[in-house]
mmCIF file of C-alpha atoms in Angstrom:
data_model
loop_
_atom_site.group_PDB
_atom_site.id
_atom_site.type_symbol
_atom_site.label_atom_id
_atom_site.label_comp_id
_atom_site.label_asym_id
_atom_site.label_seq_id
_atom_site.Cartn_x
_atom_site.Cartn_y
_atom_site.Cartn_z
ATOM 1 C CA UNK A 6 -70.356 -42.474 116.025
ATOM 2 C CA UNK A 7 -69.145 -45.962 117.380
ATOM 3 C CA UNK A 8 -69.894 -47.752 114.134
ATOM 4 C CA UNK A 9 -68.194 -45.211 111.566
ATOM 5 C CA UNK A 10 -65.168 -45.382 113.979
ATOM 6 C CA UNK A 11 -65.031 -49.196 113.884
ATOM 7 C CA UNK A 12 -65.451 -49.053 109.999
ATOM 8 C CA UNK A 13 -62.722 -46.577 109.488
ATOM 9 C CA UNK A 14 -60.358 -48.716 112.123
ATOM 10 C CA UNK A 15 -61.180 -51.788 110.147
ATOM 11 C CA UNK A 16 -60.393 -50.451 106.866
ATOM 12 C CA UNK A 17 -57.279 -49.195 108.895
ATOM 13 C CA UNK A 18 -56.304 -53.071 109.677
ATOM 14 C CA UNK A 19 -56.993 -53.975 106.310
ATOM 15 C CA UNK A 20 -54.877 -51.541 104.528
ATOM 16 C CA UNK A 21 -52.378 -52.787 107.044
ATOM 17 C CA UNK A 22 -52.270 -56.429 105.928
ATOM 18 C CA UNK A 23 -52.128 -55.321 102.296
ATOM 19 C CA UNK A 24 -48.346 -53.799 103.529
ATOM 20 C CA UNK A 25 -48.035 -56.908 106.114
ATOM 21 C CA UNK A 26 -49.886 -59.982 104.391
ATOM 22 C CA UNK A 27 -47.419 -62.032 106.400
ATOM 23 C CA UNK A 28 -48.743 -60.477 110.294
ATOM 24 C CA UNK A 29 -50.580 -62.958 112.513
ATOM 25 C CA UNK A 30 -51.568 -60.311 114.832
ATOM 26 C CA UNK A 31 -53.214 -57.945 112.357
ATOM 27 C CA UNK A 32 -54.719 -61.064 111.510
ATOM 28 C CA UNK A 33 -56.031 -61.700 114.840
ATOM 29 C CA UNK A 34 -57.496 -57.852 115.123
ATOM 30 C CA UNK A 35 -58.985 -58.143 111.649
ATOM 31 C CA UNK A 36 -60.722 -61.435 113.537
ATOM 32 C CA UNK A 37 -61.917 -59.502 116.796
ATOM 33 C CA UNK A 38 -63.195 -56.933 114.332
ATOM 34 C CA UNK A 39 -65.158 -58.955 112.634
ATOM 35 C CA UNK A 40 -66.799 -60.520 115.678
ATOM 36 C CA UNK A 41 -67.382 -57.552 117.174
ATOM 37 C CA UNK A 42 -68.864 -56.328 113.710
ATOM 38 C CA UNK A 43 -71.234 -59.353 114.420
ATOM 39 C CA UNK A 44 -69.453 -61.775 111.151
ATOM 40 C CA UNK A 45 -68.805 -64.782 113.050
ATOM 41 C CA UNK A 46 -68.636 -66.270 109.736
ATOM 42 C CA UNK A 47 -65.738 -64.453 108.541
ATOM 43 C CA UNK A 48 -64.311 -63.890 111.926
ATOM 44 C CA UNK A 49 -63.605 -68.048 111.536
ATOM 45 C CA UNK A 50 -62.272 -68.375 108.006
ATOM 46 C CA UNK A 51 -59.620 -65.393 109.433
ATOM 47 C CA UNK A 52 -58.892 -67.970 112.685
ATOM 48 C CA UNK A 53 -58.496 -71.032 110.438
ATOM 49 C CA UNK A 54 -56.164 -69.361 107.828
ATOM 50 C CA UNK A 55 -53.987 -68.259 111.244
ATOM 51 C CA UNK A 56 -53.703 -71.807 112.342
ATOM 52 C CA UNK A 57 -52.363 -72.876 108.869
ATOM 53 C CA UNK A 58 -50.710 -70.152 108.680
ATOM 54 C CA UNK A 59 -48.794 -70.624 112.185
ATOM 55 C CA UNK A 60 -48.178 -74.936 110.694
ATOM 56 C CA UNK A 61 -50.629 -75.850 112.891
ATOM 57 C CA UNK A 62 -48.644 -75.182 116.343
ATOM 58 C CA UNK A 63 -47.315 -72.936 118.366
ATOM 59 C CA UNK A 64 -48.474 -69.846 120.289
ATOM 60 C CA UNK A 65 -50.066 -68.372 117.923
ATOM 61 C CA UNK A 66 -51.958 -71.433 116.863
ATOM 62 C CA UNK A 67 -53.038 -72.249 120.262
ATOM 63 C CA UNK A 68 -54.343 -69.012 120.495
ATOM 64 C CA UNK A 69 -56.650 -69.379 117.654
ATOM 65 C CA UNK A 70 -57.814 -72.341 118.002
ATOM 66 C CA UNK A 71 -58.601 -71.000 121.624
ATOM 67 C CA UNK A 72 -60.637 -68.174 120.204
ATOM 68 C CA UNK A 73 -62.589 -70.191 117.745
ATOM 69 C CA UNK A 74 -63.400 -72.519 120.162
ATOM 70 C CA UNK A 75 -64.784 -69.817 122.273
ATOM 71 C CA UNK A 76 -66.720 -69.090 119.220
ATOM 72 C CA UNK A 77 -68.018 -72.421 118.211
ATOM 73 C CA UNK A 78 -68.889 -73.096 122.017
ATOM 74 C CA UNK A 79 -71.084 -69.753 122.269
ATOM 75 C CA UNK A 80 -72.506 -71.025 118.994
ATOM 76 C CA UNK A 81 -73.199 -74.214 120.092
ATOM 77 C CA UNK A 82 -71.432 -76.216 117.140
ATOM 78 C CA UNK A 83 -69.385 -77.897 120.884
ATOM 79 C CA UNK A 84 -68.281 -81.021 118.666
ATOM 80 C CA UNK A 85 -66.308 -79.075 116.140
ATOM 81 C CA UNK A 86 -65.399 -76.991 119.201
ATOM 82 C CA UNK A 87 -64.115 -79.895 121.672
ATOM 83 C CA UNK A 88 -61.629 -81.057 118.710
ATOM 84 C CA UNK A 89 -60.098 -77.360 118.430
ATOM 85 C CA UNK A 90 -59.800 -77.724 122.465
ATOM 86 C CA UNK A 91 -57.984 -81.368 122.169
ATOM 87 C CA UNK A 92 -55.686 -80.515 119.214
ATOM 88 C CA UNK A 93 -54.421 -77.377 121.882
ATOM 89 C CA UNK A 94 -54.230 -79.945 125.232
ATOM 90 C CA UNK A 95 -52.713 -82.108 122.309
ATOM 91 C CA UNK A 96 -49.508 -79.776 122.370
ATOM 92 C CA UNK A 97 -50.205 -78.071 125.807
ATOM 93 C CA UNK A 98 -51.452 -80.625 128.593
ATOM 94 C CA UNK A 99 -52.323 -77.828 131.003
ATOM 95 C CA UNK A 100 -53.147 -74.593 128.537
ATOM 96 C CA UNK A 101 -55.511 -72.825 130.983
ATOM 97 C CA UNK A 102 -57.728 -71.205 128.288
ATOM 98 C CA UNK A 103 -58.314 -74.941 126.496
ATOM 99 C CA UNK A 104 -59.239 -76.507 130.208
ATOM 100 C CA UNK A 105 -61.273 -73.739 130.929
ATOM 101 C CA UNK A 106 -63.396 -74.357 127.410
ATOM 102 C CA UNK A 107 -63.040 -78.490 127.993
ATOM 103 C CA UNK A 108 -65.357 -77.870 131.789
ATOM 104 C CA UNK A 109 -67.245 -75.833 130.375
ATOM 105 C CA UNK A 110 -68.122 -78.288 127.060
ATOM 106 C CA UNK A 111 -68.500 -80.834 130.252
ATOM 107 C CA UNK A 112 -70.590 -79.260 131.902
ATOM 108 C CA UNK A 113 -72.832 -79.039 129.140
ATOM 109 C CA UNK A 114 -73.193 -82.408 129.129
ATOM 110 C CA UNK A 115 -73.681 -83.204 132.784
ATOM 111 C CA UNK A 116 -69.973 -84.720 133.063
ATOM 112 C CA UNK A 117 -69.381 -82.975 136.115
ATOM 113 C CA UNK A 118 -65.722 -84.728 137.749
ATOM 114 C CA UNK A 119 -63.989 -83.895 134.694
ATOM 115 C CA UNK A 120 -65.187 -80.681 134.764
ATOM 116 C CA UNK A 121 -64.146 -79.763 138.322
ATOM 117 C CA UNK A 122 -60.381 -81.702 137.750
ATOM 118 C CA UNK A 123 -59.696 -79.046 134.828
ATOM 119 C CA UNK A 124 -61.136 -76.166 136.788
ATOM 120 C CA UNK A 125 -58.966 -76.800 139.741
ATOM 121 C CA UNK A 126 -56.183 -77.494 137.760
ATOM 122 C CA UNK A 127 -56.764 -73.584 135.967
ATOM 123 C CA UNK A 128 -56.898 -72.396 139.491
ATOM 124 C CA UNK A 129 -53.746 -73.928 140.851
ATOM 125 C CA UNK A 130 -51.943 -72.602 138.157
ATOM 126 C CA UNK A 131 -53.811 -69.041 138.139
ATOM 127 C CA UNK A 132 -55.634 -68.436 141.127
ATOM 128 C CA UNK A 133 -56.777 -64.950 139.859
ATOM 129 C CA UNK A 134 -58.916 -66.471 136.902
ATOM 130 C CA UNK A 135 -62.393 -65.708 137.683
ATOM 131 C CA UNK A 136 -64.073 -67.758 135.076
ATOM 132 C CA UNK A 137 -63.023 -70.684 136.508
ATOM 133 C CA UNK A 138 -64.339 -69.938 140.179
ATOM 134 C CA UNK A 139 -67.663 -69.148 138.365
ATOM 135 C CA UNK A 140 -67.704 -72.465 136.276
ATOM 136 C CA UNK A 141 -66.631 -74.230 139.402
ATOM 137 C CA UNK A 142 -69.809 -72.902 141.078
ATOM 138 C CA UNK A 143 -72.194 -74.355 138.512
ATOM 139 C CA UNK A 144 -70.073 -77.602 138.624
ATOM 140 C CA UNK A 145 -70.801 -78.281 142.165
ATOM 141 C CA UNK A 146 -74.752 -77.194 142.394
ATOM 142 C CA UNK A 147 -75.743 -80.520 140.831
ATOM 143 C CA UNK A 148 -74.029 -82.030 142.961
ATOM 144 C CA UNK A 149 -75.577 -80.246 145.505
ATOM 145 C CA UNK A 150 -72.179 -79.168 147.332
ATOM 146 C CA UNK A 151 -74.130 -76.074 147.952
ATOM 147 C CA UNK A 152 -71.130 -75.043 150.075
ATOM 148 C CA UNK A 153 -68.830 -75.258 147.851
ATOM 149 C CA UNK A 154 -70.661 -73.523 144.874
ATOM 150 C CA UNK A 155 -71.218 -70.507 146.976
ATOM 151 C CA UNK A 156 -67.450 -70.579 148.042
ATOM 152 C CA UNK A 157 -66.712 -70.653 144.513
ATOM 153 C CA UNK A 158 -69.051 -67.980 143.486
ATOM 154 C CA UNK A 159 -67.685 -65.346 146.460
ATOM 155 C CA UNK A 160 -64.204 -66.089 144.944
ATOM 156 C CA UNK A 161 -65.433 -65.168 141.377
ATOM 157 C CA UNK A 162 -67.291 -61.898 143.194
ATOM 158 C CA UNK A 163 -64.554 -61.056 144.873
ATOM 159 C CA UNK A 164 -62.023 -60.789 141.561
ATOM 160 C CA UNK A 165 -64.629 -58.981 139.333
ATOM 161 C CA UNK A 166 -66.884 -57.113 142.187
ATOM 162 C CA UNK A 167 -68.922 -55.395 139.470
ATOM 163 C CA UNK A 168 -69.063 -58.281 136.988
ATOM 164 C CA UNK A 169 -73.242 -59.455 137.836
ATOM 165 C CA UNK A 170 -73.590 -62.944 137.350
ATOM 166 C CA UNK A 171 -71.401 -64.292 139.684
ATOM 167 C CA UNK A 172 -73.822 -62.653 142.344
ATOM 168 C CA UNK A 173 -76.991 -63.820 140.135
ATOM 169 C CA UNK A 174 -75.559 -67.390 140.383
ATOM 170 C CA UNK A 175 -74.483 -67.268 144.049
ATOM 171 C CA UNK A 176 -78.423 -65.668 145.163
ATOM 172 C CA UNK A 177 -79.846 -68.526 142.587
ATOM 173 C CA UNK A 178 -77.312 -71.210 144.797
ATOM 174 C CA UNK A 179 -78.774 -69.972 147.962
ATOM 175 C CA UNK A 180 -82.480 -70.120 147.211
ATOM 176 C CA UNK A 181 -81.690 -73.254 146.033
ATOM 177 C CA UNK A 182 -79.969 -74.522 149.159
ATOM 178 C CA UNK A 183 -83.232 -73.193 150.992
ATOM 179 C CA UNK A 184 -81.277 -70.134 152.134
ATOM 180 C CA UNK A 185 -83.904 -66.886 150.425
ATOM 181 C CA UNK A 186 -82.694 -64.452 152.748
ATOM 182 C CA UNK A 187 -79.030 -64.670 151.966
ATOM 183 C CA UNK A 188 -79.739 -64.657 148.202
ATOM 184 C CA UNK A 189 -81.516 -61.493 148.623
ATOM 185 C CA UNK A 190 -78.527 -59.917 151.035
ATOM 186 C CA UNK A 191 -76.351 -61.165 147.921
ATOM 187 C CA UNK A 192 -78.928 -59.793 145.132
ATOM 188 C CA UNK A 193 -78.835 -56.661 147.251
ATOM 189 C CA UNK A 194 -75.023 -56.215 147.687
ATOM 190 C CA UNK A 195 -75.468 -56.830 143.261
ATOM 191 C CA UNK A 196 -77.720 -53.878 142.731
ATOM 192 C CA UNK A 197 -75.019 -51.768 145.539
ATOM 193 C CA UNK A 198 -72.653 -52.652 143.067
ATOM 194 C CA UNK A 199 -74.960 -51.464 140.081
ATOM 195 C CA UNK A 200 -77.732 -50.373 140.969
ATOM 196 C CA UNK A 201 -79.398 -50.281 137.479
ATOM 197 C CA UNK A 202 -79.289 -54.330 136.920
ATOM 198 C CA UNK A 203 -82.646 -55.274 135.754
ATOM 199 C CA UNK A 204 -81.870 -59.343 136.537
ATOM 200 C CA UNK A 205 -81.609 -58.525 140.098
ATOM 201 C CA UNK A 206 -84.228 -56.773 140.482
ATOM 202 C CA UNK A 207 -86.720 -59.545 138.959
ATOM 203 C CA UNK A 208 -84.820 -61.864 140.608
ATOM 204 C CA UNK A 209 -85.643 -60.093 144.275
ATOM 205 C CA UNK A 210 -89.534 -59.664 143.022
ATOM 206 C CA UNK A 211 -89.477 -63.611 142.638
ATOM 207 C CA UNK A 212 -87.634 -64.131 145.776
ATOM 208 C CA UNK A 213 -90.389 -61.661 147.132
ATOM 209 C CA UNK A 214 -93.485 -63.986 145.309
ATOM 210 C CA UNK A 215 -92.144 -67.026 146.549
ATOM 211 C CA UNK A 216 -91.892 -65.821 150.129
ATOM 212 C CA UNK A 217 -95.611 -64.560 150.104
ATOM 213 C CA UNK A 218 -97.987 -66.392 152.470
ATOM 214 C CA UNK A 219 -100.985 -66.375 149.615
ATOM 215 C CA UNK A 220 -102.636 -68.030 152.421
ATOM 216 C CA UNK A 221 -103.047 -65.201 154.543
ATOM 217 C CA UNK A 222 -104.184 -62.689 152.057
ATOM 218 C CA UNK A 223 -107.250 -65.199 151.322
#
């Protein structure tokens, strides 16, 4: 039923676009529907159309470049994503979505310092940006700055208590720092927030297995 509804809505949007071909907001909607329908190539073409129609600058071009860069980052087309992000930041040096994407791309290359700088800038401008705290936590882990990483993940949990990813990242960091009990407690908190989370159940099993004294069973 949902698929039929989506197709009906997509047809309505296509009809509205025929009547209002210059509407960028309808084109954004079309791109989002194409992504939802798992047609990334078609969505990419629409975002590029929007950038061109917006004259390559201004809020709509920024929004389209960020959306396309996010899509390309997910597809591991990092070089192309980086060029789009650079174009946004050339126009608006503290644009938060572009800074987040640049930080995520830097972390993929283990380029931790610039990622942390970008993320701190995002958090200073927007202290409620949950994703920035999650990425900041990730940035501190390779440096073994576990206390800073845990603080960042805790803040992400505070901002999105039902999002499982920050709990899992916090638990992994606690276990890595030698605090298996803390990791277990974090996973229990996740199961309270999301009782059927399979990843939490698997992580608990892994910790229990690693803690088991196999010598005593021999």
